[in-house]
Coordinates of C-alpha atoms and ligand atoms in Angstrom, one line a residue:
M90 CA -31.7 79.5 20.3
R91 CA -30.3 81.9 22.9
L92 CA -33.0 84.3 24.1
S93 CA -33.1 87.1 26.7
V94 CA -36.3 88.2 28.4
I95 CA -36.3 91.7 29.9
G96 CA -38.9 92.2 32.7
C97 CA -39.8 89.1 34.8
G98 CA -43.4 90.0 35.9
Y99 CA -46.5 88.0 35.1
L100 CA -45.7 88.2 31.4
G101 CA -41.9 87.9 31.3
A102 CA -41.3 85.2 33.9
V103 CA -43.8 83.0 32.2
H104 CA -42.4 83.7 28.8
A105 CA -38.8 83.0 29.9
A106 CA -39.9 79.7 31.6
A107 CA -42.1 78.7 28.6
M108 CA -39.3 79.4 26.1
A109 CA -36.9 77.3 28.1
S110 CA -39.4 74.5 28.2
I111 CA -39.6 74.3 24.4
G112 CA -35.8 74.0 24.2
H113 CA -34.3 77.5 24.1
E114 CA -31.5 78.7 26.3
V115 CA -33.0 81.7 28.2
V116 CA -31.8 84.4 30.5
G117 CA -34.5 86.4 32.3
I118 CA -33.5 89.9 33.4
D119 CA -35.2 92.1 36.0
I120 CA -34.2 95.1 38.1
D121 CA -35.9 93.6 41.3
P122 CA -33.2 91.5 43.1
G123 CA -35.9 89.7 45.3
K124 CA -37.7 88.5 42.2
V125 CA -34.5 87.4 40.5
A126 CA -33.4 85.5 43.6
A127 CA -36.7 83.6 43.8
L128 CA -36.7 82.8 40.1
S129 CA -33.0 81.7 40.3
R130 CA -34.0 79.2 43.0
G131 CA -36.7 77.9 40.6
E132 CA -39.5 79.5 42.6
A133 CA -42.3 81.5 41.2
P134 CA -42.6 85.0 42.8
F135 CA -46.4 85.0 42.2
F136 CA -49.1 82.4 41.8
E137 CA -49.5 81.0 38.3
P138 CA -50.5 77.4 37.7
R139 CA -47.8 75.2 36.1
L140 CA -45.2 78.0 36.4
P141 CA -43.4 76.4 39.4
E142 CA -42.9 73.1 37.6
L143 CA -41.5 74.9 34.5
L144 CA -39.1 77.0 36.5
E145 CA -37.8 74.1 38.4
E146 CA -37.2 72.1 35.3
G147 CA -35.7 75.0 33.4
V148 CA -33.4 76.2 36.1
G149 CA -32.5 72.6 37.0
S150 CA -31.5 71.8 33.4
G151 CA -29.3 74.9 33.1
R152 CA -31.3 76.2 30.1
L153 CA -33.0 78.9 32.2
A154 CA -31.2 81.6 34.3
F155 CA -32.2 84.9 35.9
T156 CA -30.1 87.9 36.7
T157 CA -30.3 91.7 37.4
D158 CA -27.4 92.3 35.1
I159 CA -28.6 93.5 31.7
S160 CA -25.2 92.7 30.1
A161 CA -26.3 89.0 30.3
A162 CA -28.5 89.8 27.3
A163 CA -25.4 90.1 25.1
G164 CA -25.1 87.2 22.7
A165 CA -28.8 86.3 22.6
A166 CA -30.3 86.1 19.1
V167 CA -33.7 87.5 20.3
H168 CA -34.4 89.9 23.1
F169 CA -38.0 89.9 24.4
V170 CA -39.1 93.1 26.3
G171 CA -42.0 92.4 28.5
V172 CA -42.0 95.2 31.1
G173 CA -45.1 96.7 32.6
T174 CA -47.0 99.7 31.1
P175 CA -49.3 100.7 34.0
Q176 CA -51.7 103.6 34.0
Q177 CA -50.0 106.9 34.6
Q178 CA -50.2 108.3 38.1
S179 CA -52.3 111.2 36.8
G180 CA -54.4 110.7 33.8
H181 CA -55.5 107.6 31.8
A182 CA -52.5 107.2 29.4
A183 CA -50.0 104.4 29.7
D184 CA -46.8 105.1 31.6
L185 CA -44.0 104.1 29.3
S186 CA -41.1 104.8 31.6
H187 CA -40.3 101.1 32.2
V188 CA -40.3 100.5 28.4
D189 CA -37.9 103.4 27.9
E190 CA -35.6 102.3 30.7
A191 CA -35.6 98.7 29.4
F192 CA -34.6 99.9 25.9
D193 CA -32.0 102.4 27.2
S194 CA -30.3 99.6 29.2
L195 CA -30.5 97.0 26.5
L196 CA -29.3 99.1 23.5
P197 CA -25.5 99.0 24.4
H198 CA -25.6 95.2 24.5
L199 CA -27.2 94.6 21.0
R200 CA -25.2 93.3 18.1
P201 CA -26.0 93.7 14.4
G202 CA -28.5 91.0 13.3
D203 CA -30.1 90.7 16.8
V204 CA -33.9 90.8 17.0
V205 CA -35.6 92.8 19.7
A206 CA -39.2 91.6 20.2
G207 CA -41.4 94.1 22.1
K208 CA -44.2 92.3 24.0
S209 CA -45.4 95.0 26.4
T210 CA -48.8 96.5 25.6
V211 CA -48.0 100.0 24.3
P212 CA -49.9 102.9 22.7
V213 CA -50.0 102.6 18.9
G214 CA -46.9 104.5 17.4
T215 CA -44.5 103.4 20.2
A216 CA -42.8 100.7 18.1
A217 CA -42.1 102.9 15.2
D218 CA -40.2 105.3 17.5
L219 CA -38.3 102.5 19.3
A220 CA -37.4 100.9 16.0
E221 CA -35.3 103.9 15.0
R222 CA -33.3 103.6 18.2
V223 CA -32.8 99.9 17.8
A224 CA -31.7 100.4 14.2
T225 CA -28.7 102.5 15.3
T226 CA -27.2 99.2 16.7
G227 CA -27.8 97.2 13.6
A228 CA -30.4 95.1 15.4
T229 CA -34.1 94.8 14.2
L230 CA -37.2 95.6 16.2
V231 CA -40.4 93.5 15.9
W232 CA -43.6 93.9 17.9
N233 CA -45.0 90.6 19.2
P234 CA -48.0 91.3 21.5
E235 CA -48.9 88.8 24.2
F236 CA -52.5 87.6 24.7
L237 CA -52.0 85.4 27.8
R238 CA -54.6 85.2 30.5
E239 CA -53.4 85.0 34.1
G240 CA -54.2 81.6 35.4
W241 CA -53.7 80.1 31.9
A242 CA -50.5 81.9 31.1
V243 CA -48.3 78.9 30.6
Q244 CA -50.7 77.2 28.2
D245 CA -51.4 80.5 26.4
T246 CA -47.6 81.1 25.9
I247 CA -46.7 77.6 24.7
D248 CA -49.8 77.0 22.7
P249 CA -51.3 80.4 21.8
D250 CA -54.4 80.7 19.6
R251 CA -52.5 83.0 17.3
L252 CA -49.1 84.7 17.0
V253 CA -48.9 88.2 15.8
V254 CA -45.6 89.9 14.7
G255 CA -45.4 93.4 13.5
V256 CA -42.2 93.9 11.4
P257 CA -40.5 96.7 9.5
E258 CA -40.9 96.7 5.7
G259 CA -38.6 94.8 3.4
D260 CA -36.1 92.0 3.7
E261 CA -35.1 93.0 7.2
G262 CA -38.7 92.5 8.4
E263 CA -39.0 89.1 6.6
R264 CA -35.7 87.9 8.1
A265 CA -36.9 88.9 11.6
A266 CA -40.3 87.2 11.1
G267 CA -38.4 84.1 10.1
I268 CA -36.4 84.2 13.3
L269 CA -39.6 84.5 15.4
R270 CA -41.1 81.5 13.5
E271 CA -38.0 79.6 14.7
V272 CA -38.5 80.8 18.3
Y273 CA -42.1 79.6 18.3
H274 CA -41.4 76.4 16.3
P275 CA -43.7 74.0 18.2
A276 CA -46.7 76.3 17.8
V277 CA -45.8 77.2 14.2
A278 CA -45.4 73.4 13.3
K279 CA -48.9 72.6 14.6
G280 CA -50.4 75.3 12.3
T281 CA -51.1 78.1 14.8
P282 CA -52.0 81.2 12.8
F283 CA -48.9 83.3 12.4
I284 CA -49.9 86.8 11.3
I285 CA -47.3 89.2 10.0
T286 CA -48.2 92.9 10.1
D287 CA -46.8 96.4 10.3
F288 CA -46.0 97.9 13.7
A289 CA -49.2 99.8 14.1
T290 CA -51.4 96.8 13.4
A291 CA -49.6 94.6 15.8
E292 CA -49.9 97.2 18.6
L293 CA -53.5 97.7 17.8
V294 CA -54.3 94.0 17.7
K295 CA -53.6 93.8 21.4
V296 CA -55.6 96.8 22.5
A297 CA -58.4 96.0 20.2
A298 CA -58.7 92.5 21.6
N299 CA -58.8 93.7 25.1
A300 CA -61.2 96.5 24.2
F301 CA -63.5 93.9 22.6
L302 CA -63.4 91.6 25.7
A303 CA -64.0 94.5 28.0
T304 CA -66.9 95.7 25.9
K305 CA -68.4 92.2 25.9
I306 CA -68.4 92.1 29.7
S307 CA -69.8 95.6 30.0
F308 CA -72.5 94.8 27.4
I309 CA -73.8 91.9 29.5
N310 CA -73.4 94.0 32.7
A311 CA -75.5 96.7 31.0
M312 CA -78.1 94.1 30.3
A313 CA -77.9 93.2 34.0
E314 CA -78.8 96.8 34.9
I315 CA -81.9 96.5 32.7
A316 CA -82.7 93.1 34.1
E317 CA -82.6 94.6 37.6
V318 CA -85.4 97.0 36.8
T319 CA -87.5 94.6 34.8
G320 CA -87.3 91.4 36.8
A321 CA -85.4 89.6 34.0
D322 CA -82.6 87.1 34.7
V323 CA -79.3 88.1 32.9
T324 CA -77.8 84.7 33.3
L325 CA -80.6 83.1 31.3
L326 CA -80.4 86.0 28.8
A327 CA -76.7 85.3 28.4
D328 CA -77.3 81.6 27.9
A329 CA -79.9 82.4 25.3
I330 CA -78.0 84.9 23.2
G331 CA -74.8 82.9 23.7
H332 CA -76.2 80.1 21.6
D333 CA -75.9 82.4 18.6
V334 CA -72.4 81.4 17.4
R335 CA -71.8 85.0 16.2
I336 CA -72.3 86.1 19.8
G337 CA -70.9 83.2 21.8
R338 CA -71.4 82.5 25.6
R339 CA -67.8 83.1 26.7
F340 CA -67.1 86.5 28.4
L341 CA -70.8 87.1 29.0
G342 CA -70.5 86.5 32.7
A343 CA -72.4 89.4 34.3
G344 CA -71.3 90.2 37.8
I345 CA -69.1 92.7 39.7
G346 CA -67.2 93.4 36.4
F347 CA -63.6 93.2 35.1
G348 CA -60.4 94.2 36.8
G349 CA -56.8 93.2 36.8
G350 CA -53.6 94.5 35.4
C351 CA -54.8 94.6 31.8
L352 CA -58.4 95.3 30.8
P353 CA -59.0 98.5 32.9
K354 CA -55.8 100.2 32.1
D355 CA -55.7 99.1 28.5
I356 CA -59.1 100.5 27.6
R357 CA -58.1 103.8 29.3
A358 CA -54.8 104.0 27.5
F359 CA -56.5 103.2 24.2
A360 CA -59.0 106.0 24.7
A361 CA -56.2 108.4 25.7
R362 CA -54.2 107.5 22.6
A363 CA -57.2 107.8 20.3
E364 CA -57.7 111.3 21.7
E365 CA -54.0 112.2 20.9
L366 CA -54.6 110.9 17.4
G367 CA -57.7 113.2 17.0
R368 CA -60.0 110.2 17.0
R369 CA -61.6 110.6 20.5
E370 CA -65.1 109.8 19.1
S371 CA -64.0 106.5 17.6
V372 CA -63.5 104.8 20.9
S373 CA -65.6 107.1 23.2
F374 CA -67.8 104.0 23.8
L375 CA -64.9 102.7 25.9
R376 CA -65.6 105.4 28.5
E377 CA -69.1 104.0 28.8
V378 CA -67.7 100.5 29.0
D379 CA -65.5 101.7 31.9
A380 CA -68.4 103.5 33.6
I381 CA -70.7 100.5 33.3
N382 CA -67.9 98.3 34.8
L383 CA -67.4 100.6 37.8
R384 CA -71.1 100.9 38.4
R385 CA -71.3 97.2 39.1
R386 CA -69.0 97.6 42.1
D387 CA -71.4 100.2 43.5
R388 CA -74.3 97.8 42.8
A389 CA -72.6 94.9 44.7
V390 CA -71.9 97.2 47.7
Q391 CA -75.5 98.6 47.6
L392 CA -76.9 95.0 47.6
V393 CA -75.0 94.3 50.8
I394 CA -76.3 97.5 52.4
D395 CA -79.9 96.6 51.3
G396 CA -79.5 93.1 52.5
L397 CA -78.5 94.3 55.9
G398 CA -81.5 96.6 56.1
G399 CA -80.0 99.9 55.0
S400 CA -76.7 100.1 56.8
V401 CA -73.6 98.0 57.2
F402 CA -72.3 100.0 60.1
G403 CA -71.0 97.6 62.8
K404 CA -72.1 94.6 60.8
R405 CA -69.7 91.8 60.0
V406 CA -69.3 91.1 56.3
A407 CA -67.4 88.1 55.0
V408 CA -65.9 88.9 51.6
L409 CA -65.1 85.7 49.6
G410 CA -62.2 86.6 47.3
A411 CA -59.6 89.4 46.9
A412 CA -58.0 88.5 43.6
F413 CA -59.4 90.0 40.4
K414 CA -60.3 86.5 39.2
P415 CA -59.7 82.9 40.3
F416 CA -56.4 81.1 39.6
S417 CA -54.5 84.3 40.2
D418 CA -53.0 86.2 43.2
D419 CA -53.2 89.5 41.3
V420 CA -55.1 92.2 43.1
R421 CA -54.4 95.0 40.7
D422 CA -57.6 96.9 40.2
S423 CA -59.5 94.0 41.8
P424 CA -63.3 94.6 42.0
A425 CA -63.3 92.2 44.9
L426 CA -60.9 94.2 47.0
D427 CA -62.5 97.5 45.9
A428 CA -65.9 96.3 47.3
A429 CA -64.2 95.2 50.5
V430 CA -62.6 98.6 51.0
R431 CA -65.8 100.5 50.3
L432 CA -67.7 98.4 52.8
R433 CA -65.1 99.0 55.4
G434 CA -65.3 102.7 54.6
L435 CA -69.1 102.5 55.4
G436 CA -68.3 101.1 58.9
A437 CA -68.6 97.4 58.2
D438 CA -66.4 94.9 60.1
V439 CA -65.0 93.4 56.9
V440 CA -63.2 90.0 56.8
V441 CA -61.6 89.1 53.5
T442 CA -60.5 85.7 52.5
D443 CA -58.7 84.3 49.4
P444 CA -56.8 81.1 48.8
Q445 CA -53.8 82.9 47.1
A446 CA -54.1 86.7 47.1
I447 CA -54.0 87.7 50.8
E448 CA -50.4 88.6 50.9
N449 CA -50.8 91.0 47.9
A450 CA -54.1 92.3 49.2
R451 CA -52.6 93.1 52.6
R452 CA -49.7 95.0 51.1
L453 CA -52.2 97.2 49.2
H454 CA -54.9 97.5 51.9
P455 CA -53.4 96.8 55.3
Q456 CA -56.5 98.3 57.0
L457 CA -58.6 95.2 56.1
T458 CA -58.8 92.1 58.2
Y459 CA -57.7 88.9 56.4
I460 CA -58.4 85.4 57.3
A461 CA -57.0 82.6 55.2
D462 CA -59.4 79.9 56.4
R463 CA -62.7 80.2 54.5
D464 CA -64.8 78.8 57.3
E465 CA -63.2 81.1 59.9
A466 CA -63.8 84.1 57.6
L467 CA -67.5 83.1 57.4
R468 CA -67.9 82.6 61.2
D469 CA -70.4 85.0 62.7
A470 CA -70.8 87.0 59.5
D471 CA -74.0 89.0 59.1
A472 CA -73.7 88.9 55.3
V473 CA -71.6 87.1 52.8
L474 CA -70.3 88.7 49.6
L475 CA -68.9 86.4 46.9
V476 CA -66.6 88.4 44.6
T477 CA -64.0 86.0 43.3
E478 CA -65.4 82.7 42.0
W479 CA -62.7 80.3 43.4
D480 CA -64.0 76.7 43.5
E481 CA -63.7 76.7 47.3
Y482 CA -66.3 79.5 47.4
R483 CA -68.7 78.2 44.8
R484 CA -68.8 74.4 44.1
Q485 CA -67.2 73.5 47.4
L486 CA -69.4 75.7 49.6
T487 CA -72.9 74.5 50.2
P488 CA -75.5 77.0 51.5
E489 CA -76.2 74.6 54.5
H490 CA -72.5 74.6 55.5
A491 CA -72.3 78.4 55.1
A492 CA -75.4 78.8 57.3
S493 CA -73.9 76.6 60.0
L494 CA -71.1 79.2 60.4
T495 CA -72.7 82.7 59.8
R496 CA -74.9 84.7 62.1
G497 CA -77.0 86.3 59.3
R498 CA -78.4 84.7 56.2
V499 CA -77.7 87.4 53.6
V500 CA -75.7 86.4 50.6
V501 CA -74.7 88.7 47.7
D502 CA -73.4 86.7 44.7
G503 CA -71.2 89.2 42.9
R504 CA -70.3 86.6 40.2
N505 CA -73.7 84.9 39.7
S506 CA -72.0 81.7 40.7
Y507 CA -74.7 80.2 43.0
D508 CA -78.0 78.5 42.4
P509 CA -80.4 81.0 44.0
K510 CA -83.0 78.3 44.6
A511 CA -80.6 76.2 46.7
W512 CA -79.5 79.1 48.8
R513 CA -83.1 80.3 49.3
A514 CA -84.1 76.8 50.3
A515 CA -81.4 76.8 52.9
G516 CA -82.9 80.0 54.5
W517 CA -80.7 82.6 52.8
T518 CA -81.8 86.0 51.4
Y519 CA -80.1 85.7 48.0
F520 CA -79.1 88.7 45.8
G521 CA -77.5 88.2 42.4
M522 CA -76.2 90.7 39.8
G523 CA -79.0 91.2 37.3
R524 CA -81.1 88.3 38.6
P525 CA -84.5 88.6 40.3
Ligands
UDX736 C1 -56.9 89.7 29.8 C2 -57.1 89.1 28.4 O1 -58.1 88.0 28.5 C3 -55.8 88.6 27.8 O2 -56.0 88.1 26.5 C4 -54.8 89.7 27.8 O3 -53.6 89.2 27.4 C5 -54.7 90.3 29.2 O4 -55.9 90.7 29.7 P1 -56.6 88.7 32.2 O5 -56.4 90.1 32.7 O6 -55.7 87.6 32.7 O7 -56.5 88.6 30.6 O8 -58.1 88.2 32.6 P2 -59.4 87.8 31.9 O9 -59.5 86.3 32.1 O10 -59.5 88.3 30.6 O11 -60.5 88.4 32.9 C6 -60.5 89.9 33.1 C7 -61.5 90.3 34.1 O12 -62.8 90.1 33.5 C8 -61.6 89.5 35.4 O13 -61.8 90.4 36.4 C9 -62.8 88.6 35.2 O14 -63.4 88.3 36.5 C10 -63.7 89.5 34.4 N1 -64.7 88.7 33.6 C11 -64.3 87.8 32.7 C12 -66.1 89.0 33.8 O15 -66.4 89.8 34.7 N2 -67.0 88.3 33.1 C13 -66.6 87.4 32.1 O16 -67.5 86.8 31.5 C14 -65.2 87.1 31.9

């Protein structure tokens, strides 16, 4: 099928490349000429495992092209819209200006019978409004939320755990759902759940999923806070409750908390939307989820201060990690970078290292010192703060090796990734998050 993908960020670029890899003819469209130039050369403009191979193959085969010219969307059977919906500059609601601009520019190029599939995460009610505008062209809008995780985005796109499509009522909706089944034929053929809903449900599925995941993380971080005043170990607690299949161990990793371009802004936008709908109290717990999450950053910083005897002023702190999680170069709302900035604000001599995210981090926080080489970053540090659990900082870093480089022996494990016994045995003063 001929497809267009509007917006080539973390979501759209992967979607375009993945759709080409399963046999479609795809044009990706973005307003950023730099991004389009890189993608057109078959190069990924950001770090995402497996994406470079898919781009090279797609662009090489001629099935995948990128442009800044929206008129290239004309003639595609399905147009995916995957532009960003960041938090508004002031307030917690989602900024829909990119969505509005994308639809404004796409509308003149639609033909009767085309399907427009919205993928951006939007406040419930958005699709119904957009559907009216799309209908004036004779095309049909569906809402097809995306659940991909950065770092696993290619796999999550080609082989998702479920497909959700919100459609308008009647024959038109059924026809559009049928077309989306064709688009996702390999996943549909292997029996991936394909859930057809109304617009509001499809929009809510996405924010509800992210709200649940954020709540799960903040739940275990709340238990970490209790563990900290009782001497309990939250990692053992998570293992023990996680054996209950109704609870499950995944997403019970206590630590410095969640960040990134999705969970933080999505729970805020959800709360803001609920308030508009007169249902503030229904999701008021999300404010608590947010507050717990942010307190963990304070805690990690406080542990470094405590570890250094009450002040970080003039002390060298090696911060291991800048990305919001491993296998990503994304630093949006990264707890790792936030902790680094706060420590610097307190007068520490902060050195940040990360295998992929330094360029993005430097753009956002040029005041910090970045050293790509892990061992050089550790050299002469008075304290070490692990905040992004890349393999090079956990499995591949022994406490003995770290001790051979640093000046001090204070380690704050912001992701509960280390074995406290091993670090203590090597002479370190070890602090975990919710661990004795
Ligand atoms: C998330 C959702 O998982 C995905 O389905 C949705 O489409 C987009 O938002 P992503 O932002 O890529 O994906 O990251 P995710 O893997 O969910 O991690 C989010 C944050 O939570 C990271 O900062 C991670 O470090 C943190 N996290 C995750 C924890 O602190 N503890 C955990 O146990 C798991």
